[in-house]
mmCIF file of C-alpha atoms in Angstrom:
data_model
loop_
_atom_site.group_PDB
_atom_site.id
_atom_site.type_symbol
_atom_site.label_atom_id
_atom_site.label_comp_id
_atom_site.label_asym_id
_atom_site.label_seq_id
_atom_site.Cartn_x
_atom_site.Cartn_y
_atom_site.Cartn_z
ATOM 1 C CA UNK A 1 5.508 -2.204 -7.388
ATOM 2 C CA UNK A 2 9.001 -0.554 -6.000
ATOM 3 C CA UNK A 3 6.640 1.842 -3.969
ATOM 4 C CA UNK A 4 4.759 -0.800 -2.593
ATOM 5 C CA UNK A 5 8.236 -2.480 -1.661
ATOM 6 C CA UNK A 6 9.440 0.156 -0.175
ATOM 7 C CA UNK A 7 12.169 0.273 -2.470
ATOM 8 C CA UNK A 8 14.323 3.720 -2.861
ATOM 9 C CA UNK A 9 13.758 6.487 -3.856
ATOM 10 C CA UNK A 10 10.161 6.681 -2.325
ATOM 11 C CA UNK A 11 11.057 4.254 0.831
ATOM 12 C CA UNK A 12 10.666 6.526 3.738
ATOM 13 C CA UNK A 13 6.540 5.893 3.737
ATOM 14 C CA UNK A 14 7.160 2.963 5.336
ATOM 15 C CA UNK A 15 9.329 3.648 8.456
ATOM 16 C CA UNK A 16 6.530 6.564 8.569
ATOM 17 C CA UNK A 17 3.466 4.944 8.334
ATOM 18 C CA UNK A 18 3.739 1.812 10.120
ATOM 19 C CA UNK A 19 4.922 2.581 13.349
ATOM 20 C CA UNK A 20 1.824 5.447 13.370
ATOM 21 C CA UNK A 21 -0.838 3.124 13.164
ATOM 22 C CA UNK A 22 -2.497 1.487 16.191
ATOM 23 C CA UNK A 23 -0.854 -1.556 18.094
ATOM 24 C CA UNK A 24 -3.695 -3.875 16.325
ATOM 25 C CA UNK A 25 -2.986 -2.516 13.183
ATOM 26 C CA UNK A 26 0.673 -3.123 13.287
ATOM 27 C CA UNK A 27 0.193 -6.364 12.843
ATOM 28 C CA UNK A 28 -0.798 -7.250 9.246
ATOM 29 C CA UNK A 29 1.668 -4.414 8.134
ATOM 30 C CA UNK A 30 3.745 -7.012 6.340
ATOM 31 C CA UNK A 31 1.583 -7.955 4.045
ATOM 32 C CA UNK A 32 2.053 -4.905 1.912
ATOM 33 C CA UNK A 33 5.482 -5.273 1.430
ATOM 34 C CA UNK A 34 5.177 -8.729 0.010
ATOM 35 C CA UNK A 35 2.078 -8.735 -2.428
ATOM 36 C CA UNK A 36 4.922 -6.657 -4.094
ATOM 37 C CA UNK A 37 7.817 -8.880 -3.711
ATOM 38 C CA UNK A 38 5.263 -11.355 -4.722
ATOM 39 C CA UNK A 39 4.573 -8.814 -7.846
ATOM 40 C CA UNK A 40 8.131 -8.724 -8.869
ATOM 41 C CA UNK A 41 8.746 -12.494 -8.780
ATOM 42 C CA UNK A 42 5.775 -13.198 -10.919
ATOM 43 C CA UNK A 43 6.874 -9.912 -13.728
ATOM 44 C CA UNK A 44 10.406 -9.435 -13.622
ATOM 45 C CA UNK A 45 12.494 -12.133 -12.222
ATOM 46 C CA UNK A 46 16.273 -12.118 -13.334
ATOM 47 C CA UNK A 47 15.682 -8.340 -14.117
ATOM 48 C CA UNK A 48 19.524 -7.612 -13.085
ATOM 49 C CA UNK A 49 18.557 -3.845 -11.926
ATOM 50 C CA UNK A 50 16.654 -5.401 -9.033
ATOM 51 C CA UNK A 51 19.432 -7.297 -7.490
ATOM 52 C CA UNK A 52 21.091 -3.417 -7.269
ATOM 53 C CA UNK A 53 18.129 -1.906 -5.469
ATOM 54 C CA UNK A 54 17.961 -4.786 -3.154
ATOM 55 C CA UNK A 55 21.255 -4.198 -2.458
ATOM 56 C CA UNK A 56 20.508 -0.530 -1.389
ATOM 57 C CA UNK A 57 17.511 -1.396 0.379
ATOM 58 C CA UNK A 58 19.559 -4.315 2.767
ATOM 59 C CA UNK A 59 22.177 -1.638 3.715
ATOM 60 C CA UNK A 60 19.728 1.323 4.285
ATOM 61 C CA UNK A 61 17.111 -0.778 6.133
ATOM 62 C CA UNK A 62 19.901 -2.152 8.669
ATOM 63 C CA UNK A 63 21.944 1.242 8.830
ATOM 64 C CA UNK A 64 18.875 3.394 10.086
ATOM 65 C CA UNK A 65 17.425 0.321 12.402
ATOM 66 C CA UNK A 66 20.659 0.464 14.061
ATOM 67 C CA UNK A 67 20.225 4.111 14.198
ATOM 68 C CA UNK A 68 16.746 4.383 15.354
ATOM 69 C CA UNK A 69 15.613 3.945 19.430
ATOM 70 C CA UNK A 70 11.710 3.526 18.546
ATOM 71 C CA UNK A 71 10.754 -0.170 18.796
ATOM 72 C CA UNK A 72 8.250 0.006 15.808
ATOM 73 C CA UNK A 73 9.990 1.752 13.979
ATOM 74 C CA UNK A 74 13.024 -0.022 14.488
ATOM 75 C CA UNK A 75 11.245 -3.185 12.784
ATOM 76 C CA UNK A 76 9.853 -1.030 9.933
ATOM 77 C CA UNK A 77 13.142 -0.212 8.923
ATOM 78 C CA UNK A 78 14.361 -4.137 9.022
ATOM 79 C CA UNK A 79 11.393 -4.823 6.738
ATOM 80 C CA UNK A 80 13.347 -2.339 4.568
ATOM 81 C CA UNK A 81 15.804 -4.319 5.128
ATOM 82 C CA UNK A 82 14.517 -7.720 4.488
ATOM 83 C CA UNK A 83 12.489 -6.862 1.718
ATOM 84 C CA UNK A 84 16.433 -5.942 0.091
ATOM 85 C CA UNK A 85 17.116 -9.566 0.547
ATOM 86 C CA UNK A 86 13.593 -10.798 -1.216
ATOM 87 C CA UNK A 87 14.437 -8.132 -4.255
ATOM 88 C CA UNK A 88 17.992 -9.188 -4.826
ATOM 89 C CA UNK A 89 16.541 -12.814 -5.049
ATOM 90 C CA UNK A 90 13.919 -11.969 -7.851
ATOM 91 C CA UNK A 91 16.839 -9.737 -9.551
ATOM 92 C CA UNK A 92 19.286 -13.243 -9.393
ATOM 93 C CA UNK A 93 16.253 -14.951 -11.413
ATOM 94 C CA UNK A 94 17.101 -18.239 -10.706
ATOM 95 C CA UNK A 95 14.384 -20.849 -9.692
ATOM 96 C CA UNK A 96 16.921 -21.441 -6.591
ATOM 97 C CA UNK A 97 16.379 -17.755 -5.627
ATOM 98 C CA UNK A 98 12.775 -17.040 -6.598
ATOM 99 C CA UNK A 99 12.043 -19.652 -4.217
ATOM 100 C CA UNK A 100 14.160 -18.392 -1.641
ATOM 101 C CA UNK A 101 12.821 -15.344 -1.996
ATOM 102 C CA UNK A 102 9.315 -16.400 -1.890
ATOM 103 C CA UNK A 103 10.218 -18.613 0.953
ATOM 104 C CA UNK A 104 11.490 -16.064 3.220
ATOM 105 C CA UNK A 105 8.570 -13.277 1.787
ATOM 106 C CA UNK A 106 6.283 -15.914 3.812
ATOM 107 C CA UNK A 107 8.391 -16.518 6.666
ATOM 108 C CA UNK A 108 8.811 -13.175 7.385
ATOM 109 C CA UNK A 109 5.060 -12.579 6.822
ATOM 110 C CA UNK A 110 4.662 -14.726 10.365
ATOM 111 C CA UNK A 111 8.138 -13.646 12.383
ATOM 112 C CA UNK A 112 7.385 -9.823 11.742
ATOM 113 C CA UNK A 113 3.815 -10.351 13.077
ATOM 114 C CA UNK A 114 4.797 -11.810 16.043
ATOM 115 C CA UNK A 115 7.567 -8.924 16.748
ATOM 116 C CA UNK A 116 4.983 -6.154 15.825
ATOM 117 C CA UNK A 117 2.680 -8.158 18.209
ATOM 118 C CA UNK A 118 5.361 -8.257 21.164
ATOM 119 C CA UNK A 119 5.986 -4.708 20.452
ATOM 120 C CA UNK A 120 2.558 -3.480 20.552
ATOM 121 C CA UNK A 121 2.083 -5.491 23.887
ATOM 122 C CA UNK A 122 5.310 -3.528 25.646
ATOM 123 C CA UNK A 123 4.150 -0.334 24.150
ATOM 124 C CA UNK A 124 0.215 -1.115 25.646
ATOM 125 C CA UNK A 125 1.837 -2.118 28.746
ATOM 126 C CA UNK A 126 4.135 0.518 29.554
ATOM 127 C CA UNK A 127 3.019 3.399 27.593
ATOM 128 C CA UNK A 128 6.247 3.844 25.739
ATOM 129 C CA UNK A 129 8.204 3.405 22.845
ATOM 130 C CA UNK A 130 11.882 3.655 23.373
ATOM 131 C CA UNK A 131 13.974 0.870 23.611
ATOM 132 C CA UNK A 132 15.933 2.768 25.737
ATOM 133 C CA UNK A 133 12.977 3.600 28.283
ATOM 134 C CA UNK A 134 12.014 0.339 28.814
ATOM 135 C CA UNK A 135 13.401 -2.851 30.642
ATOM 136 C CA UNK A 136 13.252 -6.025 32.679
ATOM 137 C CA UNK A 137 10.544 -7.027 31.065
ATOM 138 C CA UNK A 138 11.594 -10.689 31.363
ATOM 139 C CA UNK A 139 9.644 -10.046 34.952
ATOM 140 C CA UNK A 140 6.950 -8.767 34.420
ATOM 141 C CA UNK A 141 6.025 -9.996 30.993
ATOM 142 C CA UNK A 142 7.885 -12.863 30.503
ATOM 143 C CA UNK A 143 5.568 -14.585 27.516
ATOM 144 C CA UNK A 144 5.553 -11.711 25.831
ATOM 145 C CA UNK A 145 9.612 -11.759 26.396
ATOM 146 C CA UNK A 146 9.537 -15.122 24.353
ATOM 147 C CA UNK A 147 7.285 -14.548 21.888
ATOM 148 C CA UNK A 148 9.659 -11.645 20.916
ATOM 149 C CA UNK A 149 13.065 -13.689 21.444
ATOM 150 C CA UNK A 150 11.081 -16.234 19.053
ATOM 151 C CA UNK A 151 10.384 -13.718 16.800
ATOM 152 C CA UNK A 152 14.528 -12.099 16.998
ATOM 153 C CA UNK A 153 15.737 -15.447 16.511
ATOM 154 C CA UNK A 154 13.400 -16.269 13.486
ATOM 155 C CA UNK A 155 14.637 -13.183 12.060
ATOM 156 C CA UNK A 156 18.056 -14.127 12.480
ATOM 157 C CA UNK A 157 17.121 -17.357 11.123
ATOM 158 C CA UNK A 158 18.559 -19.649 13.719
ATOM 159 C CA UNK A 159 18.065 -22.515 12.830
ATOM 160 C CA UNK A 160 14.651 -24.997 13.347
ATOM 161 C CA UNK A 161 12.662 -21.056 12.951
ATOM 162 C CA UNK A 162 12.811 -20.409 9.490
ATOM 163 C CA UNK A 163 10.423 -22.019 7.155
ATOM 164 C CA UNK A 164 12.811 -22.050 4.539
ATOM 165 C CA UNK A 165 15.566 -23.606 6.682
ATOM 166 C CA UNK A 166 13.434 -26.946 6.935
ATOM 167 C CA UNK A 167 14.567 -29.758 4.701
ATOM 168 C CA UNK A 168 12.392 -31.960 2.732
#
Protein backbone atom coordinates (compact mmCIF):
# COMPACT_ATOMS: atom_id res chain seq x y z
CA UNK A 1 0.00 0.00 0.00
CA UNK A 2 3.12 2.54 0.79
CA UNK A 3 4.22 1.76 -2.90
CA UNK A 4 1.05 2.52 -4.25
CA UNK A 5 1.20 5.87 -2.11
CA UNK A 6 4.15 6.76 -3.18
CA UNK A 7 5.44 6.72 0.14
CA UNK A 8 9.47 6.56 0.73
CA UNK A 9 11.63 4.55 0.19
CA UNK A 10 10.19 3.42 -3.27
CA UNK A 11 8.56 7.06 -4.11
CA UNK A 12 10.49 8.14 -7.10
CA UNK A 13 8.02 5.87 -9.58
CA UNK A 14 5.76 8.40 -9.36
CA UNK A 15 7.47 11.72 -10.33
CA UNK A 16 8.76 9.12 -13.14
CA UNK A 17 5.90 7.65 -14.46
CA UNK A 18 3.31 10.17 -14.54
CA UNK A 19 4.65 12.95 -16.25
CA UNK A 20 5.75 10.12 -19.17
CA UNK A 21 2.46 9.16 -20.03
CA UNK A 22 0.34 10.90 -22.69
CA UNK A 23 -1.53 14.30 -21.99
CA UNK A 24 -4.96 12.10 -21.88
CA UNK A 25 -3.53 9.80 -19.67
CA UNK A 26 -2.37 12.29 -17.17
CA UNK A 27 -5.48 12.79 -16.16
CA UNK A 28 -6.84 9.90 -14.04
CA UNK A 29 -3.23 9.62 -12.55
CA UNK A 30 -4.62 10.47 -9.15
CA UNK A 31 -6.54 7.83 -8.67
CA UNK A 32 -3.69 5.54 -7.84
CA UNK A 33 -2.44 7.39 -5.16
CA UNK A 34 -5.69 7.36 -3.29
CA UNK A 35 -7.21 3.74 -3.62
CA UNK A 36 -4.11 3.54 -1.27
CA UNK A 37 -4.73 6.32 1.05
CA UNK A 38 -8.13 4.90 0.86
CA UNK A 39 -6.30 1.36 1.78
CA UNK A 40 -4.61 2.74 4.77
CA UNK A 41 -7.66 4.47 6.29
CA UNK A 42 -9.73 1.37 6.07
CA UNK A 43 -6.40 -1.11 7.70
CA UNK A 44 -4.34 0.94 9.77
CA UNK A 45 -5.72 4.13 11.00
CA UNK A 46 -4.00 5.60 14.22
CA UNK A 47 -0.95 3.39 13.19
CA UNK A 48 1.51 6.20 14.74
CA UNK A 49 4.43 5.17 12.13
CA UNK A 50 2.27 6.63 9.38
CA UNK A 51 1.93 10.07 10.71
CA UNK A 52 6.14 9.90 10.42
CA UNK A 53 6.17 8.90 6.77
CA UNK A 54 3.61 11.45 5.96
CA UNK A 55 5.68 13.74 7.44
CA UNK A 56 8.62 12.80 5.06
CA UNK A 57 6.52 12.56 2.16
CA UNK A 58 4.96 16.52 2.75
CA UNK A 59 8.58 17.86 2.96
CA UNK A 60 10.09 15.79 0.04
CA UNK A 61 7.07 16.26 -2.28
CA UNK A 62 7.23 20.24 -1.79
CA UNK A 63 11.19 20.43 -1.64
CA UNK A 64 11.72 18.74 -5.18
CA UNK A 65 8.40 20.59 -6.76
CA UNK A 66 10.08 23.68 -5.86
CA UNK A 67 13.11 22.27 -7.38
CA UNK A 68 11.78 20.92 -10.52
CA UNK A 69 11.00 23.32 -13.94
CA UNK A 70 8.79 20.47 -15.73
CA UNK A 71 5.09 21.33 -15.37
CA UNK A 72 3.99 17.61 -14.98
CA UNK A 73 6.28 16.75 -13.13
CA UNK A 74 6.13 19.55 -10.96
CA UNK A 75 2.45 18.33 -9.94
CA UNK A 76 3.62 14.70 -9.55
CA UNK A 77 5.83 15.68 -6.97
CA UNK A 78 2.92 17.83 -5.01
CA UNK A 79 0.86 14.62 -5.14
CA UNK A 80 3.90 13.39 -3.15
CA UNK A 81 3.30 15.95 -1.32
CA UNK A 82 -0.33 15.88 -0.65
CA UNK A 83 -0.60 12.36 -0.31
CA UNK A 84 1.99 13.26 3.09
CA UNK A 85 -0.89 15.24 4.35
CA UNK A 86 -3.67 12.26 3.67
CA UNK A 87 -1.02 9.67 5.49
CA UNK A 88 -0.33 11.77 8.52
CA UNK A 89 -4.22 11.97 8.87
CA UNK A 90 -4.78 8.08 8.85
CA UNK A 91 -1.50 7.85 11.22
CA UNK A 92 -3.47 10.64 13.80
CA UNK A 93 -6.45 7.94 13.76
CA UNK A 94 -8.95 10.09 14.86
CA UNK A 95 -12.49 10.07 13.21
CA UNK A 96 -11.74 14.04 12.89
CA UNK A 97 -8.69 13.14 10.72
CA UNK A 98 -9.76 10.02 8.82
CA UNK A 99 -12.33 12.19 7.52
CA UNK A 100 -10.15 14.89 6.71
CA UNK A 101 -8.08 12.79 5.13
CA UNK A 102 -10.64 11.11 3.12
CA UNK A 103 -12.08 14.46 2.43
CA UNK A 104 -9.16 15.99 0.88
CA UNK A 105 -8.09 12.24 -0.90
CA UNK A 106 -11.42 13.22 -2.96
CA UNK A 107 -10.89 16.76 -3.38
CA UNK A 108 -7.71 16.39 -4.65
CA UNK A 109 -8.93 13.51 -6.88
CA UNK A 110 -10.90 16.56 -8.92
CA UNK A 111 -8.27 19.74 -8.40
CA UNK A 112 -5.25 17.52 -9.64
CA UNK A 113 -7.33 16.51 -12.72
CA UNK A 114 -8.07 19.73 -13.68
CA UNK A 115 -4.21 20.93 -13.28
CA UNK A 116 -2.98 17.76 -15.18
CA UNK A 117 -5.74 18.77 -17.70
CA UNK A 118 -4.50 22.55 -17.98
CA UNK A 119 -1.09 21.20 -18.19
CA UNK A 120 -1.58 18.78 -20.87
CA UNK A 121 -3.47 21.59 -22.86
CA UNK A 122 -0.18 24.13 -22.60
CA UNK A 123 2.06 21.26 -23.32
CA UNK A 124 -0.40 20.23 -26.66
CA UNK A 125 -0.44 23.79 -27.44
CA UNK A 126 2.99 24.86 -27.34
CA UNK A 127 4.96 21.78 -27.61
CA UNK A 128 6.79 22.25 -24.36
CA UNK A 129 7.21 21.49 -20.95
CA UNK A 130 9.15 24.01 -19.01
CA UNK A 131 7.66 26.39 -16.94
CA UNK A 132 10.31 28.46 -17.74
CA UNK A 133 9.77 28.22 -21.68
CA UNK A 134 6.45 29.14 -21.65
CA UNK A 135 4.32 32.38 -21.02
CA UNK A 136 1.51 34.84 -21.53
CA UNK A 137 -0.68 32.39 -21.86
CA UNK A 138 -3.43 34.49 -20.23
CA UNK A 139 -3.65 35.68 -24.19
CA UNK A 140 -3.78 33.23 -25.97
CA UNK A 141 -5.41 30.63 -23.81
CA UNK A 142 -7.10 32.38 -21.36
CA UNK A 143 -9.80 29.41 -20.26
CA UNK A 144 -7.31 27.21 -20.00
CA UNK A 145 -5.46 30.08 -17.74
CA UNK A 146 -8.54 29.71 -15.32
CA UNK A 147 -9.15 26.38 -15.26
CA UNK A 148 -5.52 26.12 -13.95
CA UNK A 149 -5.73 29.26 -11.46
CA UNK A 150 -8.99 27.21 -10.30
CA UNK A 151 -7.15 24.30 -9.98
CA UNK A 152 -3.79 26.39 -7.93
CA UNK A 153 -6.22 27.92 -5.76
CA UNK A 154 -8.13 24.61 -4.93
CA UNK A 155 -4.87 23.27 -4.10
CA UNK A 156 -4.11 25.96 -1.88
CA UNK A 157 -7.45 25.52 -0.53
CA UNK A 158 -8.73 29.04 -0.68
CA UNK A 159 -11.52 29.08 0.52
CA UNK A 160 -15.28 28.24 -1.28
CA UNK A 161 -12.73 25.41 -3.53
CA UNK A 162 -12.20 22.79 -1.24
CA UNK A 163 -14.80 20.21 -0.67
CA UNK A 164 -13.81 19.78 2.70
CA UNK A 165 -13.85 23.52 3.50
CA UNK A 166 -17.78 23.56 2.98
CA UNK A 167 -19.82 23.59 6.15
CA UNK A 168 -22.85 21.61 6.79
Amino acid sequence: MLINAAAPPVSQWLSDAYPESSPRAGVPVGLTTKTAVLALILLFPGAEVLVWIGLYMVFYGIIYALLENDMRRILSYSIVNQVGFMVCGVGIGTQMALNGAAAHAFAHIIYKALLFMSAGAVMYQTGRRKCTDVGGLYRSMPLTMTCGMIGALSISAFPLTRASSASP
